[in-house]
PDB file of C-alpha atoms and ligand atoms in Angstrom:
ATOM      1  CA  MET A  18       0.009  -0.024  -0.019  1.00  0.00           C
ATOM      2  CA  LEU A  19       1.329   3.416  -0.960  1.00  0.00           C
ATOM      3  CA  LYS A  20       1.800   5.539   2.188  1.00  0.00           C
ATOM      4  CA  ASN A  21       2.032   9.259   2.317  1.00  0.00           C
ATOM      5  CA  LYS A  22       5.168   9.125   4.436  1.00  0.00           C
ATOM      6  CA  ASN A  23       3.332  10.587   7.366  1.00  0.00           C
ATOM      7  CA  ILE A  24       3.753   9.561  11.006  1.00  0.00           C
ATOM      8  CA  VAL A  25       0.491   9.135  12.738  1.00  0.00           C
ATOM      9  CA  LEU A  26       0.805   9.374  16.528  1.00  0.00           C
ATOM     10  CA  ILE A  27      -1.952   7.559  18.370  1.00  0.00           C
ATOM     11  CA  GLY A  28      -2.551   6.854  22.045  1.00  0.00           C
ATOM     12  CA  PHE A  29      -4.793   7.556  25.026  1.00  0.00           C
ATOM     13  CA  MET A  30      -5.687  11.063  26.191  1.00  0.00           C
ATOM     14  CA  GLY A  31      -2.855  12.677  28.096  1.00  0.00           C
ATOM     15  CA  VAL A  32      -0.200  10.177  27.173  1.00  0.00           C
ATOM     16  CA  GLY A  33       1.909  13.035  25.790  1.00  0.00           C
ATOM     17  CA  LYS A  34       1.390  12.925  21.932  1.00  0.00           C
ATOM     18  CA  GLY A  35       1.667  16.710  21.646  1.00  0.00           C
ATOM     19  CA  SER A  36       4.738  16.865  23.784  1.00  0.00           C
ATOM     20  CA  VAL A  37       6.527  14.184  21.831  1.00  0.00           C
ATOM     21  CA  ALA A  38       5.363  15.718  18.477  1.00  0.00           C
ATOM     22  CA  ARG A  39       6.962  19.031  19.516  1.00  0.00           C
ATOM     23  CA  GLU A  40      10.302  17.309  20.271  1.00  0.00           C
ATOM     24  CA  VAL A  41      10.272  15.317  17.065  1.00  0.00           C
ATOM     25  CA  ILE A  42      10.030  18.439  14.961  1.00  0.00           C
ATOM     26  CA  LYS A  43      13.035  19.926  16.763  1.00  0.00           C
ATOM     27  CA  HIS A  44      15.162  16.862  15.790  1.00  0.00           C
ATOM     28  CA  SER A  45      13.927  16.207  12.209  1.00  0.00           C
ATOM     29  CA  ASP A  46      12.574  17.888   9.114  1.00  0.00           C
ATOM     30  CA  TYR A  47       9.069  17.031   9.938  1.00  0.00           C
ATOM     31  CA  MET A  48       6.286  19.624  10.434  1.00  0.00           C
ATOM     32  CA  THR A  49       3.460  18.680  12.814  1.00  0.00           C
ATOM     33  CA  ILE A  50      -0.277  19.087  12.916  1.00  0.00           C
ATOM     34  CA  ASP A  51      -2.882  17.970  15.402  1.00  0.00           C
ATOM     35  CA  THR A  52      -6.329  16.607  14.388  1.00  0.00           C
ATOM     36  CA  ASP A  53      -8.013  18.257  17.421  1.00  0.00           C
ATOM     37  CA  ASP A  54      -6.477  21.681  16.452  1.00  0.00           C
ATOM     38  CA  ILE A  55      -7.715  21.201  12.868  1.00  0.00           C
ATOM     39  CA  ILE A  56     -11.237  20.410  14.133  1.00  0.00           C
ATOM     40  CA  GLU A  57     -11.248  23.398  16.557  1.00  0.00           C
ATOM     41  CA  SER A  58     -10.160  25.777  13.803  1.00  0.00           C
ATOM     42  CA  MET A  59     -12.691  24.369  11.287  1.00  0.00           C
ATOM     43  CA  GLN A  60     -15.427  24.856  13.816  1.00  0.00           C
ATOM     44  CA  ASN A  61     -14.077  27.865  15.596  1.00  0.00           C
ATOM     45  CA  ARG A  62     -14.974  26.452  18.944  1.00  0.00           C
ATOM     46  CA  LYS A  63     -13.271  24.179  21.563  1.00  0.00           C
ATOM     47  CA  ILE A  64     -13.599  20.347  21.498  1.00  0.00           C
ATOM     48  CA  LYS A  65     -15.434  20.445  24.855  1.00  0.00           C
ATOM     49  CA  ASP A  66     -18.019  22.798  23.398  1.00  0.00           C
ATOM     50  CA  ILE A  67     -18.503  20.658  20.288  1.00  0.00           C
ATOM     51  CA  PHE A  68     -19.132  17.660  22.591  1.00  0.00           C
ATOM     52  CA  ALA A  69     -21.482  19.728  24.842  1.00  0.00           C
ATOM     53  CA  GLU A  70     -23.367  21.373  22.008  1.00  0.00           C
ATOM     54  CA  ASP A  71     -23.517  18.629  19.303  1.00  0.00           C
ATOM     55  CA  GLY A  72     -22.535  15.440  20.991  1.00  0.00           C
ATOM     56  CA  GLU A  73     -19.710  12.965  20.529  1.00  0.00           C
ATOM     57  CA  SER A  74     -21.023  11.410  17.264  1.00  0.00           C
ATOM     58  CA  TYR A  75     -20.862  14.810  15.601  1.00  0.00           C
ATOM     59  CA  PHE A  76     -17.226  15.212  16.785  1.00  0.00           C
ATOM     60  CA  ARG A  77     -16.480  11.722  15.347  1.00  0.00           C
ATOM     61  CA  LYS A  78     -17.958  12.798  11.960  1.00  0.00           C
ATOM     62  CA  LEU A  79     -15.636  15.779  11.950  1.00  0.00           C
ATOM     63  CA  GLU A  80     -12.708  13.370  12.701  1.00  0.00           C
ATOM     64  CA  SER A  81     -13.603  11.361   9.717  1.00  0.00           C
ATOM     65  CA  ASP A  82     -13.638  14.444   7.478  1.00  0.00           C
ATOM     66  CA  VAL A  83     -10.176  15.291   8.806  1.00  0.00           C
ATOM     67  CA  ALA A  84      -9.025  11.654   8.099  1.00  0.00           C
ATOM     68  CA  LYS A  85     -10.130  11.898   4.459  1.00  0.00           C
ATOM     69  CA  TRP A  86      -8.409  15.103   3.955  1.00  0.00           C
ATOM     70  CA  LEU A  87      -5.178  13.771   5.637  1.00  0.00           C
ATOM     71  CA  GLU A  88      -5.097  10.757   3.233  1.00  0.00           C
ATOM     72  CA  SER A  89      -5.711  12.772   0.081  1.00  0.00           C
ATOM     73  CA  SER A  90      -3.654  15.915   0.811  1.00  0.00           C
ATOM     74  CA  VAL A  91      -1.020  15.554   3.612  1.00  0.00           C
ATOM     75  CA  LYS A  92       2.522  14.255   3.117  1.00  0.00           C
ATOM     76  CA  ASN A  93       5.765  14.034   5.173  1.00  0.00           C
ATOM     77  CA  THR A  94       4.056  15.304   8.276  1.00  0.00           C
ATOM     78  CA  LEU A  95       3.929  14.055  11.894  1.00  0.00           C
ATOM     79  CA  ILE A  96       0.177  13.956  12.639  1.00  0.00           C
ATOM     80  CA  SER A  97      -0.780  13.998  16.296  1.00  0.00           C
ATOM     81  CA  THR A  98      -4.312  12.641  16.830  1.00  0.00           C
ATOM     82  CA  GLY A  99      -7.016  12.677  19.412  1.00  0.00           C
ATOM     83  CA  GLY A 100      -7.347   9.529  21.491  1.00  0.00           C
ATOM     84  CA  GLY A 101     -10.274   8.198  19.525  1.00  0.00           C
ATOM     85  CA  PHE A 102      -8.967   8.949  16.024  1.00  0.00           C
ATOM     86  CA  TYR A 103      -7.381   5.481  15.618  1.00  0.00           C
ATOM     87  CA  LYS A 104     -10.819   4.161  14.779  1.00  0.00           C
ATOM     88  CA  GLN A 105     -10.741   5.911  11.392  1.00  0.00           C
ATOM     89  CA  GLU A 106     -11.141   3.321   8.577  1.00  0.00           C
ATOM     90  CA  ASN A 107      -8.365   4.854   6.446  1.00  0.00           C
ATOM     91  CA  LEU A 108      -5.737   5.228   9.173  1.00  0.00           C
ATOM     92  CA  LYS A 109      -3.310   2.849   7.661  1.00  0.00           C
ATOM     93  CA  LYS A 110      -3.458   4.756   4.348  1.00  0.00           C
ATOM     94  CA  ILE A 111      -2.491   8.051   6.047  1.00  0.00           C
ATOM     95  CA  GLY A 112       0.914   6.893   7.337  1.00  0.00           C
ATOM     96  CA  THR A 113       3.024   4.824   9.716  1.00  0.00           C
ATOM     97  CA  ILE A 114       1.206   4.433  12.938  1.00  0.00           C
ATOM     98  CA  VAL A 115       3.104   5.000  16.099  1.00  0.00           C
ATOM     99  CA  LEU A 116       1.472   4.232  19.403  1.00  0.00           C
ATOM    100  CA  LEU A 117       2.590   6.078  22.658  1.00  0.00           C
ATOM    101  CA  ASP A 118       1.790   3.494  25.323  1.00  0.00           C
ATOM    102  CA  SER A 119       1.635   3.674  29.053  1.00  0.00           C
ATOM    103  CA  PRO A 120      -0.459   2.219  31.915  1.00  0.00           C
ATOM    104  CA  PHE A 121      -3.676   4.143  32.703  1.00  0.00           C
ATOM    105  CA  GLU A 122      -2.534   5.156  36.275  1.00  0.00           C
ATOM    106  CA  LYS A 123       0.714   6.542  34.944  1.00  0.00           C
ATOM    107  CA  ILE A 124      -1.197   8.620  32.294  1.00  0.00           C
ATOM    108  CA  ILE A 125      -3.460  10.070  35.067  1.00  0.00           C
ATOM    109  CA  LYS A 126      -0.471  10.783  37.294  1.00  0.00           C
ATOM    110  CA  ARG A 127       1.241  12.571  34.386  1.00  0.00           C
ATOM    111  CA  ILE A 128      -1.815  14.827  33.799  1.00  0.00           C
ATOM    112  CA  LYS A 129      -2.210  15.557  37.488  1.00  0.00           C
ATOM    113  CA  HIS A 130       1.417  16.583  37.876  1.00  0.00           C
ATOM    114  CA  HIS A 131       1.281  18.919  35.011  1.00  0.00           C
ATOM    115  CA  PRO A 132       1.250  22.687  35.878  1.00  0.00           C
ATOM    116  CA  ASN A 133      -1.865  23.122  33.845  1.00  0.00           C
ATOM    117  CA  ALA A 134      -3.505  19.988  35.261  1.00  0.00           C
ATOM    118  CA  LEU A 135      -6.954  21.484  35.685  1.00  0.00           C
ATOM    119  CA  LYS A 136      -7.122  22.901  32.166  1.00  0.00           C
ATOM    120  CA  LYS A 137      -5.922  19.542  30.764  1.00  0.00           C
ATOM    121  CA  LEU A 138      -8.639  17.658  32.556  1.00  0.00           C
ATOM    122  CA  LYS A 139     -11.343  20.235  31.796  1.00  0.00           C
ATOM    123  CA  LYS A 140     -10.766  20.384  28.099  1.00  0.00           C
ATOM    124  CA  ARG A 141     -11.243  16.514  27.736  1.00  0.00           C
ATOM    125  CA  PRO A 142     -14.939  15.588  28.137  1.00  0.00           C
ATOM    126  CA  LEU A 143     -14.083  11.869  28.290  1.00  0.00           C
ATOM    127  CA  LEU A 144     -11.786  12.286  31.293  1.00  0.00           C
ATOM    128  CA  LYS A 145     -14.474  13.790  33.473  1.00  0.00           C
ATOM    129  CA  ASP A 146     -15.275  10.484  35.059  1.00  0.00           C
ATOM    130  CA  LEU A 147     -12.123   8.615  35.850  1.00  0.00           C
ATOM    131  CA  LYS A 148     -13.870   5.242  36.309  1.00  0.00           C
ATOM    132  CA  LYS A 149     -15.396   5.544  32.829  1.00  0.00           C
ATOM    133  CA  ALA A 150     -12.074   6.736  31.455  1.00  0.00           C
ATOM    134  CA  GLN A 151     -10.326   3.625  32.871  1.00  0.00           C
ATOM    135  CA  GLU A 152     -12.997   1.456  31.119  1.00  0.00           C
ATOM    136  CA  LEU A 153     -12.392   3.320  27.867  1.00  0.00           C
ATOM    137  CA  TYR A 154      -8.676   2.754  28.293  1.00  0.00           C
ATOM    138  CA  ASN A 155      -9.195  -0.982  28.948  1.00  0.00           C
ATOM    139  CA  GLU A 156     -11.358  -1.248  25.813  1.00  0.00           C
ATOM    140  CA  ARG A 157      -9.051   0.721  23.508  1.00  0.00           C
ATOM    141  CA  ARG A 158      -5.539  -0.540  24.635  1.00  0.00           C
ATOM    142  CA  PRO A 159      -5.805  -3.852  22.634  1.00  0.00           C
ATOM    143  CA  GLU A 160      -7.213  -2.011  19.701  1.00  0.00           C
ATOM    144  CA  TYR A 161      -4.383   0.502  19.809  1.00  0.00           C
ATOM    145  CA  LEU A 162      -1.785  -2.314  19.991  1.00  0.00           C
ATOM    146  CA  LYS A 163      -3.410  -4.048  17.047  1.00  0.00           C
ATOM    147  CA  ILE A 164      -3.307  -1.171  14.674  1.00  0.00           C
ATOM    148  CA  ALA A 165       0.082   0.225  15.578  1.00  0.00           C
ATOM    149  CA  ASP A 166       3.141  -0.377  13.321  1.00  0.00           C
ATOM    150  CA  ILE A 167       5.397   0.860  16.034  1.00  0.00           C
ATOM    151  CA  VAL A 168       4.950   0.959  19.864  1.00  0.00           C
ATOM    152  CA  ILE A 169       6.789   3.275  22.239  1.00  0.00           C
ATOM    153  CA  ASP A 170       6.426   2.738  25.890  1.00  0.00           C
ATOM    154  CA  VAL A 171       6.624   6.276  27.238  1.00  0.00           C
ATOM    155  CA  THR A 172       6.514   5.390  30.911  1.00  0.00           C
ATOM    156  CA  LYS A 173       9.423   6.939  32.801  1.00  0.00           C
ATOM    157  CA  LYS A 174      10.746   8.550  29.634  1.00  0.00           C
ATOM    158  CA  SER A 175      11.081  12.176  28.793  1.00  0.00           C
ATOM    159  CA  ALA A 176       9.499  13.615  25.617  1.00  0.00           C
ATOM    160  CA  VAL A 177      13.048  14.025  24.247  1.00  0.00           C
ATOM    161  CA  GLU A 178      13.863  10.389  24.864  1.00  0.00           C
ATOM    162  CA  CYS A 179      10.577   9.340  23.225  1.00  0.00           C
ATOM    163  CA  SER A 180      11.163  11.477  20.188  1.00  0.00           C
ATOM    164  CA  LYS A 181      14.634  10.020  19.650  1.00  0.00           C
ATOM    165  CA  GLU A 182      13.247   6.486  19.987  1.00  0.00           C
ATOM    166  CA  LEU A 183      10.397   7.409  17.589  1.00  0.00           C
ATOM    167  CA  LEU A 184      12.777   8.644  14.881  1.00  0.00           C
ATOM    168  CA  LYS A 185      15.054   5.659  15.155  1.00  0.00           C
ATOM    169  CA  LYS A 186      12.196   3.211  14.989  1.00  0.00           C
ATOM    170  CA  VAL A 187      10.540   4.982  12.053  1.00  0.00           C
ATOM    171  CA  LYS A 188      13.798   5.016  10.128  1.00  0.00           C
ATOM    172  CA  THR A 189      14.150   1.206  10.461  1.00  0.00           C
ATOM    173  CA  HIS A 190      10.494   0.429   9.820  1.00  0.00           C
ATOM    174  CA  ALA A 191      10.053  -1.027   6.356  1.00  0.00           C
TER     175      ALA A 191
HETATM  176  C1  S3P B 296     -10.652  12.004  22.786  1.00  0.00           C
HETATM  177  C2  S3P B 296      -9.425  12.596  22.943  1.00  0.00           C
HETATM  178  C3  S3P B 296      -9.151  13.945  22.843  1.00  0.00           C
HETATM  179  C4  S3P B 296     -10.188  14.714  21.959  1.00  0.00           C
HETATM  180  C5  S3P B 296     -11.549  14.373  22.384  1.00  0.00           C
HETATM  181  C6  S3P B 296     -11.851  12.929  22.361  1.00  0.00           C
HETATM  182  C7  S3P B 296     -10.879  10.557  22.865  1.00  0.00           C
HETATM  183  O1  S3P B 296      -7.762  14.207  22.370  1.00  0.00           O
HETATM  184  O2  S3P B 296      -9.942  14.185  20.557  1.00  0.00           O
HETATM  185  O3  S3P B 296     -11.745  14.901  23.599  1.00  0.00           O
HETATM  186  O4  S3P B 296     -11.869  10.013  22.335  1.00  0.00           O
HETATM  187  O5  S3P B 296      -9.902   9.890  23.473  1.00  0.00           O
HETATM  188  P1  S3P B 296      -6.478  13.904  23.212  1.00  0.00           P
HETATM  189  O6  S3P B 296      -6.139  12.482  23.042  1.00  0.00           O
HETATM  190  O7  S3P B 296      -5.445  14.812  22.615  1.00  0.00           O
HETATM  191  O8  S3P B 296      -6.681  14.308  24.583  1.00  0.00           O
END
């Protein structure tokens, strides 16, 4: 299958996709975009408002519009995605899929220790209820692992370390 030479970063909310993406672009020629940012600018409103005003299924429809555009028009780019974007049918056609993986407790700990913790929790409607978020994690993790071409365990690693590992693994990935 012809790929667009993109890297598609997937993984659960708060695992650090954005932080790793920002490091990767410092150490490579990639540019980076984020599917949530694209949706927010398309809609001129925040993800949490899209969820509140139009519901999750409308948000998923917007994700699928973005997925189609990524496949047809984006090349040589590091694409950071929202935690549910991995379900897009054409994901494999967009690029090499890299999963950032970590246990649920570590992800929550990472968010809570962040200086902007409250903001990070508030902007993610699916993290409001931690019990439900844990269930979602349990449901998704096997699916993330199944679709990923490359897996990076980010636990106890800095974003810089993860970005170096990512670039090394992408290079050797056929
Ligand atoms: C979601 C993850 C969020 C955002 C939306 C839904 C999910 O992105 O797309 O709130 O379904 O896991 P992050 O993974 O960047 O938090």
